[in-house]
Amino acid sequence: MFLLTCPLSHLLTGSNKGVIIATHTVHLEPSGKTAQAATGALLTDVIREAGLDFNIPCGGQGRCGRCAVIAKDSAGIRRRSTVRLSQKDLSAGYALACQTVVEGDARITIPPQEKIERRLTTDKTAGKVSLPFVYSYLDHQSLRLFPLTIEAPSLGDQTDDWSRLKRSLAANHNVSNLVADLPVLQKLGQSLRDNHWQVTAIVEMKTWDRPKGPPRLIALQPGSSPLSGPLIEGQTRNLWAAAVDIGTTTVSLYLVNLLTGEIATKAAEYNGQIRRGEDVISRIIFAGKENGLQDLQTLVVDTINKLAERAARRAKIKPQEIYRMTVTGNSTMIHLLLGLPPSSIRLDPFVTTINQPPPVRAGELGINICAQANIECLPGVASYVGADISAGVIGSQMCGSQALTLFLDVGTNGEMVLGDCDWLISCACSAGPAFEGAGVQDGMRATIGAIEEVWVNNDTFEPTYRVIPNPRLEARDEATPPRGICGSGLISLLAEMFITGVIDKGGHLNFTLESPRIREGEHGPEYVVAWGADTEEGRDICITKVDIDNLMRAKGAIYAGFAVLAESIGIELEMVERFLIGGSFGQYINVEKAVQIGLLPDLPWERFDFLGNTSLRGALLALLNDTYHRQVAEAASKMTYLELSADNTFYDAFTSALFLPHTDIEKFPSVAKVLG
């Protein structure tokens, strides 16, 4: 049995000074833990204080309904909100943990938490990434290896260890003015003696914020093997670094050998912060709670450490042998990594604490690589156009031609950049997490069991669908039962329902059709995609009118964003020669279906390029070549940021895009042709 005393057990300040607040016993099943909670304590706080893993997908706003727990007989609790709970749910004792307070002894059952099981297809072995330049360690790298054989001290030469090392480095490699942080000096003498004065110095020659140095000693490796010629037994010729992209949903890492420029492996993992909010706004709100910022920082650092450990294990090295790391991510993710309060990002006038953070030592953040390694967060532009976009512009090679190009990164936010790299204009719109399965009744992430594509029969209005398979079931030649619908499936489903007449251009279900799948559900009109007999959990999988409205708002925001961006410089979308789509979500979009719902403009398909994680590629280029690091900074500084909330232009465009595919069907001739 586990006993926790809640820190809010009494209050002795203000008008309540001397008043003892009652405490209550909360039993948490099936863990068997017991907590003592003060009257008025939120269930989410009680569960977190008890050390239990618990997901709060909307950051505690009560919007998603996915933190539901069961209170036996509803005793000892008070629900502040019942949104997302039906009368049947309430009768069964369900309560939203983030909207429920303790008012007496209670017994709470926590249902199994949603597990992330998707095959992260970019994980494990990394494919060869072609570089837009011929890599040369000596020409492109600011992190250097210097083999040293240092003369040992004697009674005749009592020069201190640090001066001895600097003298050898200057004499043999013409490196002067070397500096080092205290932790390096604390280990210096022992390291030199343990290795018999034969070491390889790892030196950072410069960084973006000190381009002229001075050189900084990061670490000493055993042995003094030259960078060419035969290796001495037991020695290796590697210099390891990592490029990291902190996505709102997924964190990805490349492990790179800087001597060759080759990627040894790639690792990817869902961002641990998902448990505290699935979108940036939810996390910003959660960060404002007591210890919320520290919690979110710990979660993302733990995720990076997990990836570094996994990648190092595959390369048969220790994580501490990683000596540099470049990081991208949206402005909120960078703030949370650095422990910077992100509250100003969502408040008028929407300003970040910093757009180009200085390098930070890994040890300061708790990132488990070489403690003296620099963590270099690439520069962003504004609150909602962060380093992931400036890195994405370079990673997508948007600047490789003079063609008018629109770069779009689709996620919980829709960030976009328009220009030809002589000029760039950017904006961001809140698409929300609907296309990632959140805020949708039967939505889910693209994990095993997710319906990822749907087709609807023109005559019978019966759907067929494809599910992300469970490899174990597939190996036995068994079908994987569906559990829900992911983003690509939702786009496909919405398009098919519209084209076949199941819904009209306003998203309203057509009840005149003779189909048992179109019905009035507990939460309003809905269409049944999969009957309960065919699903994993034995319940019908549906898309409701509320879900459809959420999806239409998300697609409308994205379309309105790039429409206003084009209009702001006086061009038509038809003039855009290249449409580059970054982000892992973009890899799964069916262009035809995305055009049919009005998510993408009706342009020739050959103009669309789906590039995957351009942010990570930009981080890789910046890691390998300081010139590309400067290009990311130049792209960020060159971008004019258009604040869409500044006037009614965006609202008008958004309103017009709240139909399928749009109020002006002439903007979508291919869809008009299909509709006849």
Short mmCIF file of N, CA, C and O in Angstrom, two decimals, residues 148-197:
data_model
loop_
_atom_site.label_atom_id
_atom_site.label_comp_id
_atom_site.label_asym_id
_atom_site.label_seq_id
_atom_site.Cartn_x
_atom_site.Cartn_y
_atom_site.Cartn_z
N LEU A 148 47.07 14.38 -29.40
CA LEU A 148 48.16 15.01 -28.66
C LEU A 148 48.99 13.96 -27.93
O LEU A 148 48.44 13.04 -27.30
N THR A 149 50.30 14.09 -28.02
CA THR A 149 51.22 13.37 -27.15
C THR A 149 51.96 14.44 -26.35
O THR A 149 52.77 15.20 -26.88
N ILE A 150 51.60 14.53 -25.07
CA ILE A 150 52.06 15.63 -24.23
C ILE A 150 53.25 15.16 -23.38
O ILE A 150 53.24 14.05 -22.83
N GLU A 151 54.23 16.00 -23.28
CA GLU A 151 55.40 15.68 -22.46
C GLU A 151 54.97 15.66 -20.99
O GLU A 151 54.37 16.62 -20.49
N ALA A 152 55.27 14.57 -20.31
CA ALA A 152 54.88 14.45 -18.91
C ALA A 152 55.68 15.41 -18.04
O ALA A 152 56.82 15.75 -18.36
N PRO A 153 55.10 15.86 -16.95
CA PRO A 153 55.82 16.76 -16.05
C PRO A 153 56.97 16.05 -15.33
O PRO A 153 57.00 14.82 -15.23
N SER A 154 57.88 16.82 -14.85
CA SER A 154 59.04 16.30 -14.12
C SER A 154 59.50 17.36 -13.14
O SER A 154 59.00 18.50 -13.14
N LEU A 155 60.48 17.02 -12.32
CA LEU A 155 61.01 18.01 -11.38
C LEU A 155 61.67 19.16 -12.13
O LEU A 155 61.72 20.28 -11.64
N GLY A 156 62.11 18.85 -13.35
CA GLY A 156 62.73 19.91 -14.15
C GLY A 156 61.73 20.74 -14.93
O GLY A 156 62.09 21.81 -15.45
N ASP A 157 60.49 20.25 -15.04
CA ASP A 157 59.44 20.99 -15.76
C ASP A 157 58.13 20.82 -15.00
O ASP A 157 57.40 19.84 -15.19
N GLN A 158 57.84 21.74 -14.11
CA GLN A 158 56.66 21.65 -13.25
C GLN A 158 55.50 22.52 -13.77
O GLN A 158 54.69 23.01 -13.01
N THR A 159 55.46 22.65 -15.10
CA THR A 159 54.35 23.39 -15.72
C THR A 159 53.03 22.71 -15.37
O THR A 159 52.92 21.47 -15.38
N ASP A 160 52.02 23.49 -15.04
CA ASP A 160 50.72 22.91 -14.67
C ASP A 160 50.09 22.17 -15.84
O ASP A 160 50.42 22.41 -17.01
N ASP A 161 49.19 21.27 -15.53
CA ASP A 161 48.59 20.40 -16.54
C ASP A 161 47.89 21.20 -17.64
O ASP A 161 48.00 20.88 -18.83
N TRP A 162 47.11 22.21 -17.25
CA TRP A 162 46.36 22.99 -18.23
C TRP A 162 47.30 23.73 -19.19
O TRP A 162 47.11 23.69 -20.41
N SER A 163 48.31 24.36 -18.65
CA SER A 163 49.27 25.06 -19.51
C SER A 163 50.02 24.09 -20.40
O SER A 163 50.32 24.38 -21.57
N ARG A 164 50.30 22.90 -19.87
CA ARG A 164 51.00 21.88 -20.65
C ARG A 164 50.16 21.45 -21.86
O ARG A 164 50.66 21.30 -22.97
N LEU A 165 48.85 21.24 -21.61
CA LEU A 165 47.97 20.85 -22.71
C LEU A 165 47.87 21.97 -23.74
O LEU A 165 47.94 21.72 -24.96
N LYS A 166 47.71 23.21 -23.29
CA LYS A 166 47.60 24.33 -24.22
C LYS A 166 48.87 24.50 -25.03
O LYS A 166 48.82 24.80 -26.24
N ARG A 167 50.00 24.29 -24.39
CA ARG A 167 51.27 24.42 -25.09
C ARG A 167 51.38 23.38 -26.20
O ARG A 167 51.80 23.69 -27.32
N SER A 168 51.00 22.15 -25.90
CA SER A 168 51.07 21.08 -26.90
C SER A 168 50.10 21.34 -28.05
O SER A 168 50.43 21.11 -29.22
N LEU A 169 48.91 21.83 -27.72
CA LEU A 169 47.91 22.09 -28.76
C LEU A 169 48.37 23.21 -29.69
O LEU A 169 48.20 23.14 -30.92
N ALA A 170 49.00 24.23 -29.12
CA ALA A 170 49.50 25.34 -29.94
C ALA A 170 50.66 24.91 -30.81
O ALA A 170 50.74 25.26 -31.99
N ALA A 171 51.55 24.12 -30.25
CA ALA A 171 52.75 23.70 -30.99
C ALA A 171 52.42 22.72 -32.10
O ALA A 171 53.00 22.78 -33.19
N ASN A 172 51.50 21.81 -31.85
CA ASN A 172 51.22 20.74 -32.81
C ASN A 172 50.08 21.05 -33.78
O ASN A 172 50.03 20.50 -34.88
N HIS A 173 49.14 21.93 -33.38
CA HIS A 173 47.96 22.17 -34.21
C HIS A 173 47.65 23.64 -34.40
O HIS A 173 46.61 23.98 -34.96
N ASN A 174 48.53 24.49 -33.93
CA ASN A 174 48.39 25.94 -34.11
C ASN A 174 47.07 26.47 -33.54
O ASN A 174 46.43 27.36 -34.10
N VAL A 175 46.63 25.88 -32.43
CA VAL A 175 45.42 26.32 -31.74
C VAL A 175 45.83 27.08 -30.49
O VAL A 175 46.51 26.53 -29.62
N SER A 176 45.42 28.31 -30.40
CA SER A 176 45.80 29.14 -29.25
C SER A 176 44.57 29.70 -28.57
O SER A 176 43.45 29.60 -29.08
N ASN A 177 44.79 30.29 -27.41
CA ASN A 177 43.72 30.93 -26.63
C ASN A 177 42.64 29.95 -26.19
O ASN A 177 41.46 30.30 -26.10
N LEU A 178 43.03 28.72 -25.94
CA LEU A 178 42.07 27.69 -25.53
C LEU A 178 41.44 28.05 -24.19
O LEU A 178 42.10 28.54 -23.28
N VAL A 179 40.11 27.78 -24.07
CA VAL A 179 39.41 27.97 -22.81
C VAL A 179 38.71 26.67 -22.44
O VAL A 179 38.55 25.77 -23.28
N ALA A 180 38.30 26.56 -21.19
CA ALA A 180 37.58 25.38 -20.74
C ALA A 180 36.72 25.75 -19.55
O ALA A 180 37.05 26.65 -18.77
N ASP A 181 35.61 25.06 -19.40
CA ASP A 181 34.74 25.25 -18.24
C ASP A 181 35.27 24.45 -17.06
O ASP A 181 36.04 23.48 -17.22
N LEU A 182 34.86 24.82 -15.88
CA LEU A 182 35.36 24.19 -14.66
C LEU A 182 35.19 22.67 -14.64
O LEU A 182 36.12 21.95 -14.24
N PRO A 183 34.04 22.10 -15.05
CA PRO A 183 33.91 20.64 -15.01
C PRO A 183 34.97 19.92 -15.83
O PRO A 183 35.38 18.81 -15.47
N VAL A 184 35.42 20.51 -16.93
CA VAL A 184 36.47 19.90 -17.74
C VAL A 184 37.80 19.96 -16.98
O VAL A 184 38.56 18.97 -16.94
N LEU A 185 38.08 21.09 -16.36
CA LEU A 185 39.33 21.23 -15.61
C LEU A 185 39.37 20.28 -14.42
O LEU A 185 40.44 19.78 -14.04
N GLN A 186 38.22 20.02 -13.82
CA GLN A 186 38.18 19.13 -12.66
C GLN A 186 38.61 17.71 -13.01
O GLN A 186 39.11 16.98 -12.15
N LYS A 187 38.41 17.31 -14.27
CA LYS A 187 38.77 15.95 -14.69
C LYS A 187 40.09 15.90 -15.47
O LYS A 187 40.56 14.82 -15.83
N LEU A 188 40.67 17.07 -15.74
CA LEU A 188 41.81 17.15 -16.65
C LEU A 188 43.01 16.35 -16.18
O LEU A 188 43.54 15.49 -16.91
N GLY A 189 43.47 16.61 -14.96
CA GLY A 189 44.70 15.98 -14.48
C GLY A 189 44.60 14.47 -14.46
O GLY A 189 45.52 13.77 -14.90
N GLN A 190 43.50 13.94 -13.94
CA GLN A 190 43.34 12.50 -13.86
C GLN A 190 43.29 11.87 -15.25
O GLN A 190 43.87 10.80 -15.48
N SER A 191 42.58 12.54 -16.18
CA SER A 191 42.48 12.02 -17.54
C SER A 191 43.84 11.94 -18.22
O SER A 191 44.18 10.95 -18.88
N LEU A 192 44.66 12.97 -18.08
CA LEU A 192 45.99 12.98 -18.70
C LEU A 192 46.85 11.85 -18.14
O LEU A 192 47.54 11.15 -18.89
N ARG A 193 46.79 11.64 -16.84
CA ARG A 193 47.63 10.61 -16.23
C ARG A 193 47.11 9.21 -16.52
O ARG A 193 47.90 8.29 -16.77
N ASP A 194 45.78 9.03 -16.51
CA ASP A 194 45.22 7.71 -16.81
C ASP A 194 45.59 7.26 -18.22
O ASP A 194 45.70 6.06 -18.49
N ASN A 195 45.75 8.22 -19.12
CA ASN A 195 46.03 7.89 -20.53
C ASN A 195 47.49 8.13 -20.90
O ASN A 195 47.82 8.21 -22.09
N HIS A 196 48.33 8.22 -19.85
CA HIS A 196 49.78 8.31 -20.06
C HIS A 196 50.14 9.47 -20.98
O HIS A 196 51.04 9.36 -21.81
N TRP A 197 49.37 10.59 -20.85
CA TRP A 197 49.67 11.83 -21.56
C TRP A 197 49.47 11.71 -23.08
O TRP A 197 49.95 12.55 -23.83
#
